[in-house]
Structure formats: structure tokens, C-alpha cells
Tab-separated table of C-alpha atoms in Angstrom:
chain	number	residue	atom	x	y	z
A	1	UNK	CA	0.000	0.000	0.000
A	2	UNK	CA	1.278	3.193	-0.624
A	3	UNK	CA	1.856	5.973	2.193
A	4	UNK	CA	-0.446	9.546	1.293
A	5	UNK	CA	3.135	11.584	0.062
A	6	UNK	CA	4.144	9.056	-2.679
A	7	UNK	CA	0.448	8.821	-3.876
A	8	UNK	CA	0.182	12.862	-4.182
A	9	UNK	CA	3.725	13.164	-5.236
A	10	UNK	CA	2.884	10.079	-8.092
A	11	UNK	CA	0.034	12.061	-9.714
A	12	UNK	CA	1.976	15.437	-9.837
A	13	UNK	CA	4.616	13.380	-11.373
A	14	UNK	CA	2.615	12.268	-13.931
A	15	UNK	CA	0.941	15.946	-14.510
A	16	UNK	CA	4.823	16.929	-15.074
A	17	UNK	CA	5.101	13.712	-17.729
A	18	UNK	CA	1.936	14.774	-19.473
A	19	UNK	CA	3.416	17.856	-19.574
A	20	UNK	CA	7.417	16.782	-21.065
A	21	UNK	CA	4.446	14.432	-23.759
A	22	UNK	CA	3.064	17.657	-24.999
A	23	UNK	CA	6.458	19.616	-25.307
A	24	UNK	CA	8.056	16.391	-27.456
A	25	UNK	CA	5.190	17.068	-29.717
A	26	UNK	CA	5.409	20.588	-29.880
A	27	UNK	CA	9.309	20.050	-31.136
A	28	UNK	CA	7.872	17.513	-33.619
A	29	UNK	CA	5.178	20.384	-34.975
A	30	UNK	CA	8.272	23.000	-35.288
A	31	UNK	CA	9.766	20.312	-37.521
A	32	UNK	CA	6.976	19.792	-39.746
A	33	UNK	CA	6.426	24.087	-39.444
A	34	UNK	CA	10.389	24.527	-40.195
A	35	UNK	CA	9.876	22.273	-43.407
A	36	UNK	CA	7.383	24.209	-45.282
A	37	UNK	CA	7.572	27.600	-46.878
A	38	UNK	CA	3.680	28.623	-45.690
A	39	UNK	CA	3.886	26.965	-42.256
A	40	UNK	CA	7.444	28.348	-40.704
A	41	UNK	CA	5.956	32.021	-40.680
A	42	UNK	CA	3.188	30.810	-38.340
A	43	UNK	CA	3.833	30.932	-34.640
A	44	UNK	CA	4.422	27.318	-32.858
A	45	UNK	CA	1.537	26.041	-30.676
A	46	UNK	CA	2.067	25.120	-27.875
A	47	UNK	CA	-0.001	24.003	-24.986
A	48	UNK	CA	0.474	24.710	-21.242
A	49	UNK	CA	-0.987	23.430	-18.410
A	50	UNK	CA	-2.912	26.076	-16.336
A	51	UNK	CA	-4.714	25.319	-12.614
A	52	UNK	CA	-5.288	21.566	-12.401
A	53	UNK	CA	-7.798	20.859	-9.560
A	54	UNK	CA	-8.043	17.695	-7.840
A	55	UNK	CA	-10.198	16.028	-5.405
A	56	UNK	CA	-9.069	12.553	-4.235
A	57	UNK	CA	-10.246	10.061	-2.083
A	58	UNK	CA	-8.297	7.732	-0.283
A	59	UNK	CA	-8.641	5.859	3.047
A	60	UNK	CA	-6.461	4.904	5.863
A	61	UNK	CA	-4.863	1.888	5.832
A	62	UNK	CA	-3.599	1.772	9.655
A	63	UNK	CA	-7.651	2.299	10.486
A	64	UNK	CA	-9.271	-0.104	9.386
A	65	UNK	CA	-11.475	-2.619	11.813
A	66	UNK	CA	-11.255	-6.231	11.471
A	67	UNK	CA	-14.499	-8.067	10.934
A	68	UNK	CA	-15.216	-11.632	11.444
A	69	UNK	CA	-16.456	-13.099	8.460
A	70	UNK	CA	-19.888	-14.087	10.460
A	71	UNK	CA	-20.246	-10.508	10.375
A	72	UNK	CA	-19.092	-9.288	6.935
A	73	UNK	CA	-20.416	-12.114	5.161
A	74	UNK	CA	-23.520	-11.247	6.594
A	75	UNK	CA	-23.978	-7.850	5.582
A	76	UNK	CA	-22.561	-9.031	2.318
A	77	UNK	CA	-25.659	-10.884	1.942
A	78	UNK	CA	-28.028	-8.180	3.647
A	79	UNK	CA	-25.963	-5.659	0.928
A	80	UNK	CA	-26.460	-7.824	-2.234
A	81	UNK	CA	-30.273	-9.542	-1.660
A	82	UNK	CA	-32.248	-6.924	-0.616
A	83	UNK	CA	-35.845	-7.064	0.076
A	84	UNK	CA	-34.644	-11.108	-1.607
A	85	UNK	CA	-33.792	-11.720	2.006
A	86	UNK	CA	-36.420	-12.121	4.558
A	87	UNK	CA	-34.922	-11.547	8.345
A	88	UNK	CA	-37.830	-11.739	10.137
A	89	UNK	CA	-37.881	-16.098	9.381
A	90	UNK	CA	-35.744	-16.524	12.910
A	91	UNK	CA	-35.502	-20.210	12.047
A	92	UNK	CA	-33.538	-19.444	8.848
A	93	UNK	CA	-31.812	-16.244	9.751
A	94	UNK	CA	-30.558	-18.668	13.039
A	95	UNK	CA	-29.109	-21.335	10.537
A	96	UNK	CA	-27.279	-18.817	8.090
A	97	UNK	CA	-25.633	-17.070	11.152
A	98	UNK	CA	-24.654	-20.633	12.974
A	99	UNK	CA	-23.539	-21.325	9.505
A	100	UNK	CA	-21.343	-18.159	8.767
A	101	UNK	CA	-19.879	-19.188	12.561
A	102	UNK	CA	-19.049	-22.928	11.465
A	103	UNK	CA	-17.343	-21.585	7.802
A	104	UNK	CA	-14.894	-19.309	10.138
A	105	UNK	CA	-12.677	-22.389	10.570
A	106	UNK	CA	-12.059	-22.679	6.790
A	107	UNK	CA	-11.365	-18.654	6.475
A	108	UNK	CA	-9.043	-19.023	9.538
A	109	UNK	CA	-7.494	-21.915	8.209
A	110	UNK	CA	-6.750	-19.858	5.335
A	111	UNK	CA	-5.322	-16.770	7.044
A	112	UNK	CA	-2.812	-19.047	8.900
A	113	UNK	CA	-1.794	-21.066	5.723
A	114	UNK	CA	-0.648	-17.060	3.958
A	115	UNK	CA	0.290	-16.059	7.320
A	116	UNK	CA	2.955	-19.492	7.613
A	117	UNK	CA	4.019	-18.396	3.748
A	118	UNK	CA	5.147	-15.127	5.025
A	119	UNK	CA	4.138	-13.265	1.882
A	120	UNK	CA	3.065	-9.153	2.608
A	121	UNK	CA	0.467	-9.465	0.179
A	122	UNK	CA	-2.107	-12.677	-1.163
A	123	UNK	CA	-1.223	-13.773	-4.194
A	124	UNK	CA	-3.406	-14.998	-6.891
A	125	UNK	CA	-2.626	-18.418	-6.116
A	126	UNK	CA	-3.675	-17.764	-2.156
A	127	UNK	CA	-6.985	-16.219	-3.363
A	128	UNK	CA	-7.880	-19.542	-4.274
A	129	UNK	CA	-7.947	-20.823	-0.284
A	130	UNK	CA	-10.754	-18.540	0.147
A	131	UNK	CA	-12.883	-20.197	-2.683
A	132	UNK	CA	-14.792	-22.950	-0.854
A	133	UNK	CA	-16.182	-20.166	1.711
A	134	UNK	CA	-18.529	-18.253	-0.958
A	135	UNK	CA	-19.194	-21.615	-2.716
A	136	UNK	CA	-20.610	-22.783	0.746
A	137	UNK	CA	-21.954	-19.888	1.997
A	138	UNK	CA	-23.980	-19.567	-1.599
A	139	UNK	CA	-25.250	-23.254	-1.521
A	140	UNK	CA	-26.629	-22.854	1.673
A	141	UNK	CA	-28.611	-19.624	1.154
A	142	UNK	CA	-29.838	-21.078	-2.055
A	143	UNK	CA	-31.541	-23.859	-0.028
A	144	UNK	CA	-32.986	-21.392	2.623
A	145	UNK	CA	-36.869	-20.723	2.270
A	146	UNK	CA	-36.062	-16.931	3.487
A	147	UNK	CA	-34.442	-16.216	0.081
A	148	UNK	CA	-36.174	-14.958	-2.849
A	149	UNK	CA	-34.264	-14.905	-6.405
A	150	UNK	CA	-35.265	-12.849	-8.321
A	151	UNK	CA	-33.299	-10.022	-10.513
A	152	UNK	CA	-30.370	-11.372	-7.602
A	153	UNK	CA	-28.796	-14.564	-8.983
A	154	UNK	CA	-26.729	-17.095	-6.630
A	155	UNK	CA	-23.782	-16.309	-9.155
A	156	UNK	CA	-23.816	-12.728	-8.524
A	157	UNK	CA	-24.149	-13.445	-4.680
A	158	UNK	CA	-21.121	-15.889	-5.202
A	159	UNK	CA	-18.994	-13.498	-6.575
A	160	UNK	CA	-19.744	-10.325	-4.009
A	161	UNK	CA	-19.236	-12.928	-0.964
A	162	UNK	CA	-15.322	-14.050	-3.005
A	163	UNK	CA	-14.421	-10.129	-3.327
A	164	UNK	CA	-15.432	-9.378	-0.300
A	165	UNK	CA	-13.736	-12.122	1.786
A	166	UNK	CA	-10.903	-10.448	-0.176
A	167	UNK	CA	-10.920	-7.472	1.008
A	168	UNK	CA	-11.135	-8.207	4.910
A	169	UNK	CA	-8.421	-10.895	4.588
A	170	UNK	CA	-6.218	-8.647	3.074
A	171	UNK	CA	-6.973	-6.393	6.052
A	172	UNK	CA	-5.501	-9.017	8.148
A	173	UNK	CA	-2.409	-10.256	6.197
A	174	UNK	CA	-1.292	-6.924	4.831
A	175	UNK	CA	-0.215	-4.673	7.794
A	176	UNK	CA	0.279	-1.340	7.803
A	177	UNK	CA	1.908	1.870	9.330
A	178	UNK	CA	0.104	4.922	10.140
A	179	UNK	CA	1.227	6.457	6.771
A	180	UNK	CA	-0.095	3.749	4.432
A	181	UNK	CA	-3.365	4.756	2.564
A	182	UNK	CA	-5.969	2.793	0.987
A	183	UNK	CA	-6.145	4.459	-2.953
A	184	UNK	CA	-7.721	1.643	-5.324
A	185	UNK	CA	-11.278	2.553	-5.944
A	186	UNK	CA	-12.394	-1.459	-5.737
A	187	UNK	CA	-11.070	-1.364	-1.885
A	188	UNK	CA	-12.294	2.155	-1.316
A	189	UNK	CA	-15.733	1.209	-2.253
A	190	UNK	CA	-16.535	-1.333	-0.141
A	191	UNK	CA	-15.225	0.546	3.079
A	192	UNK	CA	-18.406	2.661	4.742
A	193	UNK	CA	-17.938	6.159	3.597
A	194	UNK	CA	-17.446	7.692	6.661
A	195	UNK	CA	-14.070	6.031	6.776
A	196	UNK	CA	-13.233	7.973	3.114
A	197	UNK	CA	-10.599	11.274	3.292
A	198	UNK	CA	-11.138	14.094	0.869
A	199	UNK	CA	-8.134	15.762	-0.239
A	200	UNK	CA	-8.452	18.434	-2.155
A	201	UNK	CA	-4.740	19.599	-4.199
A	202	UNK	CA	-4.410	22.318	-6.623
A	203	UNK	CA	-1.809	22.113	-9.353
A	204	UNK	CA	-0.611	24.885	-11.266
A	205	UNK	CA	2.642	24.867	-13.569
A	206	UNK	CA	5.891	26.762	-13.109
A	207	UNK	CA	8.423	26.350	-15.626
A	208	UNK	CA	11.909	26.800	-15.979
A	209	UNK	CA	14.010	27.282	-18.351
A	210	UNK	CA	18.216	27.331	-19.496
A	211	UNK	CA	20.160	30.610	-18.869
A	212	UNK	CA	23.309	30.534	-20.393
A	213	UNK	CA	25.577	33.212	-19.439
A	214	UNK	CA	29.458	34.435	-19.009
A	215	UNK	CA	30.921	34.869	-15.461
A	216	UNK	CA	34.071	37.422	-14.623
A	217	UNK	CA	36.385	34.603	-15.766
A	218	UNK	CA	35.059	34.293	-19.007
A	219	UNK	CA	33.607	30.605	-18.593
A	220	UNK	CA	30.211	29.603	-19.874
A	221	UNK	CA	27.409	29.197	-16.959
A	222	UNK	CA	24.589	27.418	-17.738
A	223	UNK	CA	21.277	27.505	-15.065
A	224	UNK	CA	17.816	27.068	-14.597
A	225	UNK	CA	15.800	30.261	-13.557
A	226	UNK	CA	11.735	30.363	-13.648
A	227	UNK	CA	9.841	31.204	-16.615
């Protein structure tokens, strides 16, 4: 995960490469201008960036709460279904919750199995320990009376339950400092907006450019001064 100065810093960075893009094209246009008799008496255009303003979200990464999957796999469900799930059927809703208890062995079983590894991030090839929790989870609710399918189908629930088992074991397995930030918008969106930080960063270009000039000894001084 990155930390909040090397995120900022990366996207002025690439302002100043978008930038260096557009002045290799402009010497490519005084080329083409320098090569014909009509064109080389026309000024060069060139293109400068003004006042670039930015708002960007971001989250941090030090913050965040740890879940047990009874309870995020839960309000995965709640999240995806709907009105499709009926709470108010205590005999069901009892038997998905003792069931979401029973599958943490396999998702614990799976944090301990990266942890042993000793890798800072999951890999593709750990996702796949996770696989047999939505695959569960989604067979059972499929059998429940308290679910209706409609527009929702058990794929779709399949697939939320696998991302978002993701995201909360990665919470586990990839620590971080204070100064490590949460930027990808797939992780950002399924954190409760109230965690979400606003930064707002205007941009505004300064060039410079190449003085050349003579000192008292007669050598040739080359610097940069501002625009």
C-alpha cells in the first residue's frame, strides 16, 4: 500500500510527464512548421498546463477494523439480496448465522496457511484458499426458504461474498503503518464512507528554463531560472 506523500507526489509526477508528452510534440510540430515555406511564418503552438484541480479520495490503511467473516459475510448478503432476504424467518436467519460461525474455521485456516508463507500481500494463487467459503456460503442460502431470487442470482451473490472475503483478509495479512493509505477505488468502495478522506490539491505549472551566461572569468554558466 502506498503511504499519502508518494500517492500525491505520483500524480503530480505524472501531470509533469503529461506535460514533457506535450512539449516532445510541440518540437515535432516545429519540424513539420520549419519544413514548409507557408507553415514556418506561423507561430508554434504550444499548450500549457494552467490550474489543475483535484479532489481525491483515499482511506487509511492503519484504520481499518477487522471483521469476522460471520459478520461481513452477513452484511454481504443483507448488501447484495435486498428485500430477496427475509430476516424476520428466525428459524432461517438462526441457521445462516450458525452457519457463517461454522465456515470461520475454513477462512481461519486460510489466514494461517498465507500467514505461515510469510508473503506481505495474497497472491493470486492464495486467493484460491478462500474459494470454498462463498461456494458454501452460496449453496446454503440457495436452499434457505427466506431467500427470494429474483433479478439477484446465486452467481452474482457468489462473486460479491469471493471479493469481499478479499478485502477483509487482506486487512488481516497486509499490515500497515500509520502512513499507508488505501487508494484503489475497488477497496475504497466497499469501506463505509465515513471512513473515506477528501483531499483536495491544486496544481498549477511553473516552468523553468536554461540561462546561459558568461561569469568574470570568461567561462560559460549554464542555469535554470523560472519562466
Amino acid at each position: 500500500m502506498p503511504k499519502l506523500n508518494e500517492y500525491l507526489g505520483g500524480i503530480v509526477s505524472e501531470l509533469a510527464s503529461a506535460r514533457k508528452m506535450a512539449d516532445l510534440k510541440t518540437l515535432e510540430i516545429a519540424k513539420e512548421y520549419a519544413k514548409d515555406e507557408m507553415l514556418k511564418n506561423f507561430s508554434i503552438p504550444r499548450m500549457k498546463i494552467g490550474t489543475v484541480e483535484l479532489t481525491i479520495p483515499f482511506a487509511k490503511a492503519g484504520g481499518q477494523t477487522i471483521l469476522k467473516l460471520r459478520d461481513f459475510a452477513y452484511d454481504e448478503i443483507i448488501k447484495v439480496m435486498k428485500t430477496g432476504y427475509n430476516a424476520a424467518d428466525i428459524s432461517s436467519d438462526k441457521e445462516l448465522k450458525d452457519f457463517l460461525i461454522d465456515m470461520e474455521i475454513y477462512y481461519d485456516e486460510a489466514i494461517n496457511k498465507i500467514r505461515k508463507e510469510n508473503t506481505q500481500t495474497i497472491t493470486a494463487a492464495q486467493e484460491k484458499y478462500f474459494d470454498i467459503i462463498p461456494e458454501y456460503i452460496t449453496d446454503l442460502c440457495v436452499s434457505l426458504p427466506n431467500f427470494k431470487w429474483g433479478e439477484v442470482k446465486s452467481e452474482t451473490l457468489q462473486t460479491s461474498l469471493k471479493e469481499r472475503t478479499l478485502v477483509e483478509a487482506r486487512k488481516v495479512i497486509e499490515k500497515a503503518d500509520g502512513n499507508e493509505i488505501i487508494a484503489e477505488a475497488s477497496k475504497l468502495m466497499s469501506l463505509d464512507p465515513k471512513c473515506l478522506i477528501y483531499a483536495k490539491m491544486s496544481v498549477s505549472e511553473s516552468g523553468m528554463e536554461w540561462s546561459r551566461y558568461e561569469d568574470i572569468n570568461g567561462n560559460i554558466v549554464e542555469t535554470l531560472i523560472p519562466e
